[in-house]
Structures are given as structure tokens and as C-alpha cells.
Short mmCIF file of C-alpha atoms in Angstrom, two decimals:
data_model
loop_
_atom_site.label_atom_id
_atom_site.label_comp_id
_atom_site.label_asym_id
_atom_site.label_seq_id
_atom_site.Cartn_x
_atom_site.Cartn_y
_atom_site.Cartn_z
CA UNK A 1 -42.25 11.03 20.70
CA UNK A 2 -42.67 12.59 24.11
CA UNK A 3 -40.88 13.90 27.22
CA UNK A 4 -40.88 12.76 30.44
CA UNK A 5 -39.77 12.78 33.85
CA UNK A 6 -37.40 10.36 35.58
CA UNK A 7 -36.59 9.19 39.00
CA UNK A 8 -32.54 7.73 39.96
CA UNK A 9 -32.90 4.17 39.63
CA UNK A 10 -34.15 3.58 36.66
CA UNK A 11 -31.38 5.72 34.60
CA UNK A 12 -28.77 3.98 36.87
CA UNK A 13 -29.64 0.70 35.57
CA UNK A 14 -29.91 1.31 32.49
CA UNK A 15 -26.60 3.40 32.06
CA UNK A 16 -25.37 0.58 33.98
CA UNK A 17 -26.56 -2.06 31.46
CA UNK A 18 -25.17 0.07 28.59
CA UNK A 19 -29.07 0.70 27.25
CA UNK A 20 -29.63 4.53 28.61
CA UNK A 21 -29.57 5.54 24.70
CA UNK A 22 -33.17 3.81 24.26
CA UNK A 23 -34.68 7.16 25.98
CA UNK A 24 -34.15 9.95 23.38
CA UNK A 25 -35.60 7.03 20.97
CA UNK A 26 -38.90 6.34 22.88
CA UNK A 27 -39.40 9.70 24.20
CA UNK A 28 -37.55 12.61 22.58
CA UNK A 29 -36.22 14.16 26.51
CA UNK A 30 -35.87 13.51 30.17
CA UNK A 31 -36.50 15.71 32.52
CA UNK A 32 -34.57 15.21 35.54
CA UNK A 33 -35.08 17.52 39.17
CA UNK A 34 -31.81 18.47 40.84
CA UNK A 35 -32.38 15.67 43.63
CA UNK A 36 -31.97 12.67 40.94
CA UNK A 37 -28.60 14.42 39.38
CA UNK A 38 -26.97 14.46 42.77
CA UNK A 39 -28.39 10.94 43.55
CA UNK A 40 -26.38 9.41 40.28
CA UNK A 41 -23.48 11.56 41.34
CA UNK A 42 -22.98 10.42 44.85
CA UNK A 43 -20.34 8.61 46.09
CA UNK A 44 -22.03 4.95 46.42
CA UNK A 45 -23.12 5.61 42.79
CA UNK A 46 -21.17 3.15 40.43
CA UNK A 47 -18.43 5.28 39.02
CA UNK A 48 -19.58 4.18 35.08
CA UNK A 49 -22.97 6.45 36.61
CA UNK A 50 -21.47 8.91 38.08
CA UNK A 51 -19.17 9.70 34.71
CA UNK A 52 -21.91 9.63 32.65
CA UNK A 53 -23.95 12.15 34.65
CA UNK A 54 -21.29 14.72 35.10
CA UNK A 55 -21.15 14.94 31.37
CA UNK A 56 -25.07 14.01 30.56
CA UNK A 57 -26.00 13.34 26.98
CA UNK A 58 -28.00 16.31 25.46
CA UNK A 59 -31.58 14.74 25.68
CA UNK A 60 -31.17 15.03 29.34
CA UNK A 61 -32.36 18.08 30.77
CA UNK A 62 -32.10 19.41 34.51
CA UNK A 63 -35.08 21.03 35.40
CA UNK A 64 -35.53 22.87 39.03
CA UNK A 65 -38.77 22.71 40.94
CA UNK A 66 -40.66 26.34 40.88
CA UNK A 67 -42.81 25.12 44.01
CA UNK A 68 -41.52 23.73 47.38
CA UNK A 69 -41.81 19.64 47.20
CA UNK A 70 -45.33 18.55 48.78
CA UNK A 71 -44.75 17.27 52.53
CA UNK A 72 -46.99 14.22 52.25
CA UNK A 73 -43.66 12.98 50.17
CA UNK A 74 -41.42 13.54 53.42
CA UNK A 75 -41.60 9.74 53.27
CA UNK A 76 -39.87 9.73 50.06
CA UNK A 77 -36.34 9.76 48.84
CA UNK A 78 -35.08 13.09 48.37
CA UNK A 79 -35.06 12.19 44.47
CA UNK A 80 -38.66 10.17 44.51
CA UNK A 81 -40.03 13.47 46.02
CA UNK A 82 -38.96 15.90 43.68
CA UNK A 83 -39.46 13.29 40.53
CA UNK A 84 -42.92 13.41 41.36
CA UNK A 85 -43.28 16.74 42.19
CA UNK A 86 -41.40 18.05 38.59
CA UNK A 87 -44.28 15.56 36.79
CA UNK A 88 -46.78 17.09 38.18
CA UNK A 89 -45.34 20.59 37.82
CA UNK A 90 -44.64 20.13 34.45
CA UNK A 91 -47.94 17.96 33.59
CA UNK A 92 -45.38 15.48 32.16
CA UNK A 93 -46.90 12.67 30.03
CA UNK A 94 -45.29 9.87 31.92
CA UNK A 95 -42.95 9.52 34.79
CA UNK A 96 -39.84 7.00 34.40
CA UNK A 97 -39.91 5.17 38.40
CA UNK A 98 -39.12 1.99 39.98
CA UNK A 99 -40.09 2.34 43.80
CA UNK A 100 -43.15 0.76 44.49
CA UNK A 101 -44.57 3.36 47.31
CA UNK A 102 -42.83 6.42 44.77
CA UNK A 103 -44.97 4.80 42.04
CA UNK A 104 -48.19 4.21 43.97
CA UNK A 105 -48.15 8.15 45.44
CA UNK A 106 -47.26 9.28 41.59
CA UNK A 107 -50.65 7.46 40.06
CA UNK A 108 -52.88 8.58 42.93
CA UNK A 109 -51.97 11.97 42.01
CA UNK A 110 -53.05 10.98 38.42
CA UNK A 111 -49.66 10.66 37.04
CA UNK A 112 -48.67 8.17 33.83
CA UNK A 113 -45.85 5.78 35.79
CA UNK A 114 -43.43 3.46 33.83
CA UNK A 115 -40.84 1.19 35.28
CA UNK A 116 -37.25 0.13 33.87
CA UNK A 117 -38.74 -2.70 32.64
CA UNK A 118 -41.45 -1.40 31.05
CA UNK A 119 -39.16 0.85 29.02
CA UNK A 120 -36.78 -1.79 27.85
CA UNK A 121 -39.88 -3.86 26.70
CA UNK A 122 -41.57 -0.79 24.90
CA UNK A 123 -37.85 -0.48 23.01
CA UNK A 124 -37.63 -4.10 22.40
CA UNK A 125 -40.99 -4.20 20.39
CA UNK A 126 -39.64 -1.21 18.56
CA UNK A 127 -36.29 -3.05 17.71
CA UNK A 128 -34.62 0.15 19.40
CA UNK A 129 -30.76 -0.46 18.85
CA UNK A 130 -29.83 0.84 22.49
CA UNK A 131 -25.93 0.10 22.09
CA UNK A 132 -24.96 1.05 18.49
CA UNK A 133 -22.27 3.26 19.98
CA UNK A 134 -20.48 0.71 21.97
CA UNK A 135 -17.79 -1.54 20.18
CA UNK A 136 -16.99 -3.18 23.41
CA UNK A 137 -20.90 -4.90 23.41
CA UNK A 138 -21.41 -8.02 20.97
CA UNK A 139 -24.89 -7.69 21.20
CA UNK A 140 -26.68 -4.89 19.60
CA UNK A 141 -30.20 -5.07 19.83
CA UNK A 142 -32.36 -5.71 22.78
CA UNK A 143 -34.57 -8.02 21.67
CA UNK A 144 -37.79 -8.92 22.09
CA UNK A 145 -38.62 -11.70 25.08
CA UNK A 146 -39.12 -15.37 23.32
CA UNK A 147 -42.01 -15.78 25.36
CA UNK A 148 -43.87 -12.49 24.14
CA UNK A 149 -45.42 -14.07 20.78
CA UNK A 150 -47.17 -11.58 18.59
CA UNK A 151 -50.93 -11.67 18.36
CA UNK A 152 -53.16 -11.56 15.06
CA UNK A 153 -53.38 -8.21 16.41
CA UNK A 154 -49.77 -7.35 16.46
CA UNK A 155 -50.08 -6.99 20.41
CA UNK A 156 -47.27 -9.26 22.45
CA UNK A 157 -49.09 -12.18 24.05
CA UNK A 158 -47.35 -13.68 27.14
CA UNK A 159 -47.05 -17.28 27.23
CA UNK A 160 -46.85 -18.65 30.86
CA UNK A 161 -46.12 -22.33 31.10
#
């Protein structure tokens, strides 16, 4: 298991999906910079976000920036910017980001980038139970897709038809 770094969106959507839990199972902690906490705790951040960052689950960790943010990010969200700029501080093993120009800048610099999706995927193949602790959801597992069949390899094949 490893730790990584992660920009706003994808921890809204998945504390807004009820499947934040599958972090601490695929990768131990999440780093966060100060610019992503006060992103999930603005105002036009759904409330069920901004509850669960002002009390954050214990795998979350805040983590200030020890050098100013790179100005070739001015382009950036405030939270994009300083995502990338912990990951490569902190020589983080993957970074945990949805925006498309975010996630280009982040592999030019030679960072490991991961989407939502990809996540959710990863903990479907591992059969992660993401919502054991809520009684109010019927379904407990995220499952893998239908059309990912196994391979003799064990590797998901996509079907397209």
C-alpha cells in the first residue's frame, strides 16, 4: 500500500457517492495541500463534502507546501496548483486528479496521475467493500464492470461491442 497526493474533485465525488473509504484500502494515506481542504469546504461545495472535510477521516493528512507553487501553474486552480506542486515536493508515488490540463502538466513533470475512475476500477478488481459503514446503502460492494471479463492472465479484458 502507498500514499499519495490528491486534487478536489476526485475526493468530492467520491465522498459524494458514499465510496471515499476505498482510499486508505488502495493506498494506506492522502496527502492533501491546504488549497484542496478549502476547495471541499467552500460554500458551493455540497454540504455532505463540506461535513466530511471539517472532520476528515484519519488517513487524510494536510500537508503545507515548503516551496512557493511554480508560476507556469498560474493557469491552474488554486487546488490543481498546489496538488501538483505537494507531488512533486513530496516525490509522491501517484497523484489522485481529474482535470485534463492539471493531469497533462502533472505527467510532463514525470508524475504517476490517476483519475476517479481509475481508482474505483483498481478497488473494484480488489472487491474493496467501499460502504461497509453505511446502513442507509443496499449495495455494498462496488463491483467489477460486466464488460471487464478476466483474461487467462487474470488481467480485465474490455469487451466493446
Amino acid at each position: 500500500m502507498q500514499s499519495i497526493v490528491a486534487d478536489t474533485t476526485p475526493l468530492n465525488y467520491l465522498v459524494l457517492i458514499q465510496a471515499a473509504d476505498i482510499l486508505p484500502e488502495l493506498y494506506r494515506t492522502v496527502s492533501i495541500p491546504p488549497a484542496v481542504k478549502a476547495e471541499l469546504a467552500h460554500a458551493n461545495t455540497p454540504a455532505v463534502v463540506r461535513a466530511w472535510i471539517s472532520q476528515p477521516p484519519a488517513w487524510l493528512e494536510v500537508v503545507s507546501l515548503k516551496q512557493p507553487v511554480d508560476s507556469a501553474l498560474a493557469h491552474l486552480d488554486a487546488g490543481e496548483r498546489e496538488a501538483i506542486s505537494l507531488a512533486s515536493e513530496l516525490q509522491a508515488i501517484l497523484l489522485l486528479m481529474d482535470e485534463r490540463d492539471g493531469v497533462t502538466i502533472a505527467r510532463h513533470r514525470g508524475l504517476k496521475v490517476v483519475g476517479t475512475l481509475a481508482a474505483l476500477d483498481l478497488a473494484a478488481r480488489r472487491e474493496i467493500d467501499a460502504r461497509r459503514d453505511s446502513p442507509s446503502v443496499r449495495i455494498g460492494r462496488i463491483r467489477h464492470p460486466p464488460w471487464a471479463k478476466s483474461s487467462s492472465s487474470g488481467s480485465p479484458v474490455r469487451i466493446l461491442t
